[in-house]
PDB file of C-alpha atoms in Angstrom:
ATOM      1  CA  UNK A   1      35.026 158.991 151.674  1.00  0.00           C
ATOM      2  CA  UNK A   2      37.653 161.310 153.137  1.00  0.00           C
ATOM      3  CA  UNK A   3      37.555 161.587 156.382  1.00  0.00           C
ATOM      4  CA  UNK A   4      36.072 164.491 158.375  1.00  0.00           C
ATOM      5  CA  UNK A   5      38.843 166.712 160.122  1.00  0.00           C
ATOM      6  CA  UNK A   6      39.372 167.373 164.206  1.00  0.00           C
ATOM      7  CA  UNK A   7      41.929 169.186 165.851  1.00  0.00           C
ATOM      8  CA  UNK A   8      43.943 166.034 167.098  1.00  0.00           C
ATOM      9  CA  UNK A   9      43.879 167.164 170.652  1.00  0.00           C
ATOM     10  CA  UNK A  10      42.216 169.978 172.571  1.00  0.00           C
ATOM     11  CA  UNK A  11      42.469 171.170 176.521  1.00  0.00           C
ATOM     12  CA  UNK A  12      40.320 172.049 179.159  1.00  0.00           C
ATOM     13  CA  UNK A  13      40.989 172.806 183.235  1.00  0.00           C
ATOM     14  CA  UNK A  14      37.209 171.451 185.069  1.00  0.00           C
ATOM     15  CA  UNK A  15      34.643 173.736 184.635  1.00  0.00           C
ATOM     16  CA  UNK A  16      35.835 175.188 182.120  1.00  0.00           C
ATOM     17  CA  UNK A  17      34.726 174.672 178.287  1.00  0.00           C
ATOM     18  CA  UNK A  18      36.254 173.226 175.808  1.00  0.00           C
ATOM     19  CA  UNK A  19      35.181 173.352 171.992  1.00  0.00           C
ATOM     20  CA  UNK A  20      35.635 169.815 169.295  1.00  0.00           C
ATOM     21  CA  UNK A  21      35.371 171.252 165.925  1.00  0.00           C
ATOM     22  CA  UNK A  22      34.344 168.304 163.078  1.00  0.00           C
ATOM     23  CA  UNK A  23      35.777 169.882 158.717  1.00  0.00           C
ATOM     24  CA  UNK A  24      33.668 168.424 156.267  1.00  0.00           C
ATOM     25  CA  UNK A  25      32.002 169.128 153.225  1.00  0.00           C
ATOM     26  CA  UNK A  26      29.495 169.526 151.367  1.00  0.00           C
ATOM     27  CA  UNK A  27      28.262 166.232 150.666  1.00  0.00           C
ATOM     28  CA  UNK A  28      28.120 164.987 154.099  1.00  0.00           C
ATOM     29  CA  UNK A  29      28.567 167.728 157.212  1.00  0.00           C
ATOM     30  CA  UNK A  30      26.515 171.138 155.273  1.00  0.00           C
ATOM     31  CA  UNK A  31      24.209 168.507 153.431  1.00  0.00           C
ATOM     32  CA  UNK A  32      22.738 166.886 155.597  1.00  0.00           C
ATOM     33  CA  UNK A  33      21.365 167.525 159.022  1.00  0.00           C
ATOM     34  CA  UNK A  34      23.364 163.843 160.783  1.00  0.00           C
ATOM     35  CA  UNK A  35      26.177 164.749 161.887  1.00  0.00           C
ATOM     36  CA  UNK A  36      26.669 162.345 165.443  1.00  0.00           C
ATOM     37  CA  UNK A  37      29.869 162.568 168.201  1.00  0.00           C
ATOM     38  CA  UNK A  38      30.762 159.381 170.280  1.00  0.00           C
ATOM     39  CA  UNK A  39      32.580 159.247 173.665  1.00  0.00           C
ATOM     40  CA  UNK A  40      35.534 156.766 173.954  1.00  0.00           C
ATOM     41  CA  UNK A  41      36.958 155.809 176.425  1.00  0.00           C
ATOM     42  CA  UNK A  42      41.011 153.462 176.426  1.00  0.00           C
ATOM     43  CA  UNK A  43      39.426 149.805 176.051  1.00  0.00           C
ATOM     44  CA  UNK A  44      36.141 150.680 175.394  1.00  0.00           C
ATOM     45  CA  UNK A  45      33.554 150.897 172.524  1.00  0.00           C
ATOM     46  CA  UNK A  46      32.158 154.387 171.711  1.00  0.00           C
ATOM     47  CA  UNK A  47      29.268 155.846 173.093  1.00  0.00           C
ATOM     48  CA  UNK A  48      27.095 158.113 171.196  1.00  0.00           C
ATOM     49  CA  UNK A  49      26.964 161.122 172.662  1.00  0.00           C
ATOM     50  CA  UNK A  50      25.157 163.568 169.670  1.00  0.00           C
ATOM     51  CA  UNK A  51      22.851 163.177 167.367  1.00  0.00           C
ATOM     52  CA  UNK A  52      21.293 165.076 164.575  1.00  0.00           C
ATOM     53  CA  UNK A  53      23.931 167.226 165.296  1.00  0.00           C
ATOM     54  CA  UNK A  54      22.245 169.215 168.156  1.00  0.00           C
ATOM     55  CA  UNK A  55      20.001 166.440 169.796  1.00  0.00           C
ATOM     56  CA  UNK A  56      20.827 164.751 173.505  1.00  0.00           C
ATOM     57  CA  UNK A  57      20.387 160.361 173.656  1.00  0.00           C
ATOM     58  CA  UNK A  58      18.572 159.560 177.138  1.00  0.00           C
ATOM     59  CA  UNK A  59      21.633 159.524 179.774  1.00  0.00           C
ATOM     60  CA  UNK A  60      23.128 162.361 178.680  1.00  0.00           C
ATOM     61  CA  UNK A  61      23.942 164.961 180.570  1.00  0.00           C
ATOM     62  CA  UNK A  62      22.963 168.617 178.946  1.00  0.00           C
ATOM     63  CA  UNK A  63      27.039 170.086 178.963  1.00  0.00           C
ATOM     64  CA  UNK A  64      26.845 167.684 176.407  1.00  0.00           C
ATOM     65  CA  UNK A  65      25.768 169.896 173.929  1.00  0.00           C
ATOM     66  CA  UNK A  66      26.428 170.438 169.186  1.00  0.00           C
ATOM     67  CA  UNK A  67      25.912 172.429 166.864  1.00  0.00           C
ATOM     68  CA  UNK A  68      26.423 173.054 163.041  1.00  0.00           C
ATOM     69  CA  UNK A  69      27.463 175.955 160.757  1.00  0.00           C
ATOM     70  CA  UNK A  70      28.229 175.309 157.324  1.00  0.00           C
ATOM     71  CA  UNK A  71      30.318 172.126 156.652  1.00  0.00           C
ATOM     72  CA  UNK A  72      31.878 172.344 160.013  1.00  0.00           C
ATOM     73  CA  UNK A  73      29.985 170.566 162.944  1.00  0.00           C
ATOM     74  CA  UNK A  74      30.772 171.208 166.646  1.00  0.00           C
ATOM     75  CA  UNK A  75      30.224 169.843 169.872  1.00  0.00           C
ATOM     76  CA  UNK A  76      31.245 172.003 173.468  1.00  0.00           C
ATOM     77  CA  UNK A  77      31.317 170.698 176.647  1.00  0.00           C
ATOM     78  CA  UNK A  78      31.066 172.794 179.261  1.00  0.00           C
ATOM     79  CA  UNK A  79      31.974 172.257 182.796  1.00  0.00           C
ATOM     80  CA  UNK A  80      34.278 170.024 182.089  1.00  0.00           C
ATOM     81  CA  UNK A  81      34.990 167.133 184.462  1.00  0.00           C
ATOM     82  CA  UNK A  82      37.586 164.230 185.033  1.00  0.00           C
ATOM     83  CA  UNK A  83      35.677 161.714 183.531  1.00  0.00           C
ATOM     84  CA  UNK A  84      35.106 163.464 180.052  1.00  0.00           C
ATOM     85  CA  UNK A  85      39.152 162.616 179.114  1.00  0.00           C
ATOM     86  CA  UNK A  86      38.515 160.503 176.348  1.00  0.00           C
ATOM     87  CA  UNK A  87      38.394 160.715 172.753  1.00  0.00           C
ATOM     88  CA  UNK A  88      36.180 161.946 171.380  1.00  0.00           C
ATOM     89  CA  UNK A  89      34.800 160.794 167.263  1.00  0.00           C
ATOM     90  CA  UNK A  90      32.485 162.973 165.210  1.00  0.00           C
ATOM     91  CA  UNK A  91      30.337 160.946 162.609  1.00  0.00           C
ATOM     92  CA  UNK A  92      28.204 162.054 159.578  1.00  0.00           C
ATOM     93  CA  UNK A  93      25.329 161.131 157.169  1.00  0.00           C
ATOM     94  CA  UNK A  94      27.394 161.461 153.224  1.00  0.00           C
ATOM     95  CA  UNK A  95      24.871 160.278 150.643  1.00  0.00           C
ATOM     96  CA  UNK A  96      24.408 157.344 149.000  1.00  0.00           C
ATOM     97  CA  UNK A  97      23.598 155.386 152.465  1.00  0.00           C
ATOM     98  CA  UNK A  98      27.572 155.950 153.350  1.00  0.00           C
ATOM     99  CA  UNK A  99      28.886 157.769 156.675  1.00  0.00           C
ATOM    100  CA  UNK A 100      31.973 159.384 157.313  1.00  0.00           C
ATOM    101  CA  UNK A 101      33.888 159.441 160.474  1.00  0.00           C
ATOM    102  CA  UNK A 102      36.316 161.725 161.699  1.00  0.00           C
ATOM    103  CA  UNK A 103      40.446 161.447 163.395  1.00  0.00           C
ATOM    104  CA  UNK A 104      39.124 161.822 166.515  1.00  0.00           C
ATOM    105  CA  UNK A 105      40.282 164.389 168.914  1.00  0.00           C
ATOM    106  CA  UNK A 106      41.444 163.780 172.151  1.00  0.00           C
ATOM    107  CA  UNK A 107      40.510 165.491 175.194  1.00  0.00           C
ATOM    108  CA  UNK A 108      42.638 166.250 178.046  1.00  0.00           C
ATOM    109  CA  UNK A 109      41.454 167.432 181.306  1.00  0.00           C
ATOM    110  CA  UNK A 110      44.300 169.243 182.975  1.00  0.00           C
TER     111      UNK A 110
ATOM    112  CA  UNK B   1      18.401 146.796 177.368  1.00  0.00           C
ATOM    113  CA  UNK B   2      19.894 146.814 173.724  1.00  0.00           C
ATOM    114  CA  UNK B   3      22.443 143.627 173.684  1.00  0.00           C
ATOM    115  CA  UNK B   4      25.480 143.465 170.626  1.00  0.00           C
ATOM    116  CA  UNK B   5      27.947 140.853 170.887  1.00  0.00           C
ATOM    117  CA  UNK B   6      30.996 140.307 168.489  1.00  0.00           C
ATOM    118  CA  UNK B   7      32.247 136.866 168.213  1.00  0.00           C
ATOM    119  CA  UNK B   8      34.107 135.091 164.776  1.00  0.00           C
ATOM    120  CA  UNK B   9      37.977 137.548 164.885  1.00  0.00           C
ATOM    121  CA  UNK B  10      40.915 136.157 165.088  1.00  0.00           C
ATOM    122  CA  UNK B  11      44.047 135.601 163.499  1.00  0.00           C
ATOM    123  CA  UNK B  12      44.021 134.992 159.644  1.00  0.00           C
ATOM    124  CA  UNK B  13      46.504 135.220 156.492  1.00  0.00           C
ATOM    125  CA  UNK B  14      46.523 137.914 154.586  1.00  0.00           C
ATOM    126  CA  UNK B  15      44.836 136.881 151.382  1.00  0.00           C
ATOM    127  CA  UNK B  16      42.483 134.753 153.412  1.00  0.00           C
ATOM    128  CA  UNK B  17      38.720 134.793 153.743  1.00  0.00           C
ATOM    129  CA  UNK B  18      37.022 134.938 157.846  1.00  0.00           C
ATOM    130  CA  UNK B  19      32.921 135.863 158.910  1.00  0.00           C
ATOM    131  CA  UNK B  20      32.036 137.549 161.736  1.00  0.00           C
ATOM    132  CA  UNK B  21      29.405 138.020 163.404  1.00  0.00           C
ATOM    133  CA  UNK B  22      26.069 140.095 165.074  1.00  0.00           C
ATOM    134  CA  UNK B  23      23.997 138.928 168.612  1.00  0.00           C
ATOM    135  CA  UNK B  24      21.453 141.488 169.227  1.00  0.00           C
ATOM    136  CA  UNK B  25      18.701 141.532 171.694  1.00  0.00           C
ATOM    137  CA  UNK B  26      17.134 143.729 173.790  1.00  0.00           C
ATOM    138  CA  UNK B  27      15.205 145.545 170.878  1.00  0.00           C
ATOM    139  CA  UNK B  28      13.237 144.306 168.311  1.00  0.00           C
ATOM    140  CA  UNK B  29      16.373 143.972 165.506  1.00  0.00           C
ATOM    141  CA  UNK B  30      13.957 143.045 162.465  1.00  0.00           C
ATOM    142  CA  UNK B  31      13.254 146.891 162.409  1.00  0.00           C
ATOM    143  CA  UNK B  32      16.200 148.065 162.390  1.00  0.00           C
ATOM    144  CA  UNK B  33      19.250 148.582 160.051  1.00  0.00           C
ATOM    145  CA  UNK B  34      22.881 147.802 161.300  1.00  0.00           C
ATOM    146  CA  UNK B  35      26.691 149.075 160.691  1.00  0.00           C
ATOM    147  CA  UNK B  36      29.367 147.329 160.601  1.00  0.00           C
ATOM    148  CA  UNK B  37      33.353 150.043 162.398  1.00  0.00           C
ATOM    149  CA  UNK B  38      36.053 148.918 162.570  1.00  0.00           C
ATOM    150  CA  UNK B  39      39.388 151.391 164.833  1.00  0.00           C
ATOM    151  CA  UNK B  40      42.961 149.960 163.847  1.00  0.00           C
ATOM    152  CA  UNK B  41      44.543 149.469 166.299  1.00  0.00           C
ATOM    153  CA  UNK B  42      45.457 153.171 168.183  1.00  0.00           C
ATOM    154  CA  UNK B  43      43.885 155.235 165.134  1.00  0.00           C
ATOM    155  CA  UNK B  44      39.972 156.231 164.555  1.00  0.00           C
ATOM    156  CA  UNK B  45      36.549 155.145 163.563  1.00  0.00           C
ATOM    157  CA  UNK B  46      36.178 153.617 159.859  1.00  0.00           C
ATOM    158  CA  UNK B  47      32.850 152.875 158.480  1.00  0.00           C
ATOM    159  CA  UNK B  48      32.916 149.705 157.114  1.00  0.00           C
ATOM    160  CA  UNK B  49      29.207 148.893 155.622  1.00  0.00           C
ATOM    161  CA  UNK B  50      25.159 148.455 156.087  1.00  0.00           C
ATOM    162  CA  UNK B  51      22.720 146.868 155.627  1.00  0.00           C
ATOM    163  CA  UNK B  52      18.632 147.783 155.776  1.00  0.00           C
ATOM    164  CA  UNK B  53      16.149 146.807 157.842  1.00  0.00           C
ATOM    165  CA  UNK B  54      15.108 143.724 155.922  1.00  0.00           C
ATOM    166  CA  UNK B  55      18.168 143.401 154.147  1.00  0.00           C
ATOM    167  CA  UNK B  56      17.733 143.972 150.981  1.00  0.00           C
ATOM    168  CA  UNK B  57      19.946 146.870 150.424  1.00  0.00           C
ATOM    169  CA  UNK B  58      22.999 146.894 151.286  1.00  0.00           C
ATOM    170  CA  UNK B  59      25.994 149.863 151.785  1.00  0.00           C
ATOM    171  CA  UNK B  60      29.777 149.766 151.974  1.00  0.00           C
ATOM    172  CA  UNK B  61      33.200 152.160 152.416  1.00  0.00           C
ATOM    173  CA  UNK B  62      35.615 152.558 148.780  1.00  0.00           C
ATOM    174  CA  UNK B  63      38.197 150.171 150.960  1.00  0.00           C
ATOM    175  CA  UNK B  64      36.034 146.704 150.795  1.00  0.00           C
ATOM    176  CA  UNK B  65      34.141 147.114 148.459  1.00  0.00           C
ATOM    177  CA  UNK B  66      33.751 143.505 146.087  1.00  0.00           C
ATOM    178  CA  UNK B  67      35.694 142.229 149.498  1.00  0.00           C
ATOM    179  CA  UNK B  68      33.252 142.396 152.093  1.00  0.00           C
ATOM    180  CA  UNK B  69      29.339 141.151 152.471  1.00  0.00           C
ATOM    181  CA  UNK B  70      27.327 142.428 155.411  1.00  0.00           C
ATOM    182  CA  UNK B  71      23.775 140.115 155.960  1.00  0.00           C
ATOM    183  CA  UNK B  72      21.698 139.512 158.236  1.00  0.00           C
ATOM    184  CA  UNK B  73      19.436 136.770 159.981  1.00  0.00           C
ATOM    185  CA  UNK B  74      16.319 138.759 161.166  1.00  0.00           C
ATOM    186  CA  UNK B  75      14.521 134.838 162.290  1.00  0.00           C
ATOM    187  CA  UNK B  76      18.623 134.830 164.528  1.00  0.00           C
ATOM    188  CA  UNK B  77      18.792 138.264 165.409  1.00  0.00           C
ATOM    189  CA  UNK B  78      21.623 138.271 163.806  1.00  0.00           C
ATOM    190  CA  UNK B  79      24.259 140.161 161.805  1.00  0.00           C
ATOM    191  CA  UNK B  80      27.461 138.909 159.736  1.00  0.00           C
ATOM    192  CA  UNK B  81      30.471 140.423 157.886  1.00  0.00           C
ATOM    193  CA  UNK B  82      31.906 138.107 154.898  1.00  0.00           C
ATOM    194  CA  UNK B  83      35.544 138.990 154.570  1.00  0.00           C
ATOM    195  CA  UNK B  84      37.087 137.674 151.840  1.00  0.00           C
ATOM    196  CA  UNK B  85      40.614 138.719 150.247  1.00  0.00           C
ATOM    197  CA  UNK B  86      41.426 139.889 153.218  1.00  0.00           C
ATOM    198  CA  UNK B  87      44.841 142.302 153.608  1.00  0.00           C
ATOM    199  CA  UNK B  88      47.232 143.714 156.097  1.00  0.00           C
ATOM    200  CA  UNK B  89      45.457 147.202 156.725  1.00  0.00           C
ATOM    201  CA  UNK B  90      42.037 145.204 157.635  1.00  0.00           C
ATOM    202  CA  UNK B  91      43.552 144.354 160.807  1.00  0.00           C
ATOM    203  CA  UNK B  92      41.556 146.602 163.193  1.00  0.00           C
ATOM    204  CA  UNK B  93      38.539 145.887 165.750  1.00  0.00           C
ATOM    205  CA  UNK B  94      35.330 145.423 163.853  1.00  0.00           C
ATOM    206  CA  UNK B  95      32.231 146.809 166.345  1.00  0.00           C
ATOM    207  CA  UNK B  96      28.816 145.690 165.313  1.00  0.00           C
ATOM    208  CA  UNK B  97      25.926 149.130 165.308  1.00  0.00           C
ATOM    209  CA  UNK B  98      22.665 149.839 164.902  1.00  0.00           C
ATOM    210  CA  UNK B  99      21.799 152.299 163.012  1.00  0.00           C
ATOM    211  CA  UNK B 100      19.792 155.352 164.358  1.00  0.00           C
ATOM    212  CA  UNK B 101      19.444 158.246 161.335  1.00  0.00           C
ATOM    213  CA  UNK B 102      22.113 157.116 159.323  1.00  0.00           C
ATOM    214  CA  UNK B 103      24.641 156.271 161.811  1.00  0.00           C
ATOM    215  CA  UNK B 104      25.326 154.128 164.655  1.00  0.00           C
ATOM    216  CA  UNK B 105      23.857 154.355 167.845  1.00  0.00           C
ATOM    217  CA  UNK B 106      24.459 150.974 170.546  1.00  0.00           C
ATOM    218  CA  UNK B 107      27.648 149.467 169.460  1.00  0.00           C
ATOM    219  CA  UNK B 108      29.039 146.112 170.117  1.00  0.00           C
ATOM    220  CA  UNK B 109      32.431 145.735 172.279  1.00  0.00           C
ATOM    221  CA  UNK B 110      34.126 144.855 169.132  1.00  0.00           C
ATOM    222  CA  UNK B 111      36.350 141.707 167.904  1.00  0.00           C
ATOM    223  CA  UNK B 112      39.696 141.635 167.210  1.00  0.00           C
ATOM    224  CA  UNK B 113      41.135 140.649 163.855  1.00  0.00           C
ATOM    225  CA  UNK B 114      44.295 139.999 163.311  1.00  0.00           C
ATOM    226  CA  UNK B 115      45.368 139.941 159.015  1.00  0.00           C
ATOM    227  CA  UNK B 116      48.895 138.740 159.529  1.00  0.00           C
ATOM    228  CA  UNK B 117      51.541 136.076 157.895  1.00  0.00           C
TER     229      UNK B 117
END
């Protein structure tokens, strides 16, 4: 149950695109299409942004998209907006009915 | 709308016990698995445990296995986390979350547990 690896921080200017990576192993990210992404603003609960690698819950802007290649999943945010500044966490099913999170990435909108 | 409200957090001494509760509403509670996820102060998210919709299957992170017990009462739309032999490293905000394809979707606002002498 080792945490998935995410960059500690990423940044971008309004209107630009940023991509956050989430690297695991064949026992979690690479083995299942159950990868999700969460947005967390300071002092708030996490909010689901992407599930099943690339599906968006109702109400999440289509500026947010997810993908996966091998053991690495990615979250891309296009047309960056000031309100996108937050911490982002990936999560993957890890087999045996357990789940594992990434260490989190702080997104700064310049 | 889906609502999850945690309670039961507080300050507890190392080695003692604490029971967290989560009141669920806005969805058919008995049809969903439920997770507990925690977040230490200034740190990332850590998956803690999951319980299936019927309560018959429960799975835990290695860090809490043998010390924590997840349970539910579908007649009361309630989820619980019994935490025994608490350690300083268990200090965190504990979130109650609903399951969607083995991962959490809706989250409560969390309850803070502080383990300190």
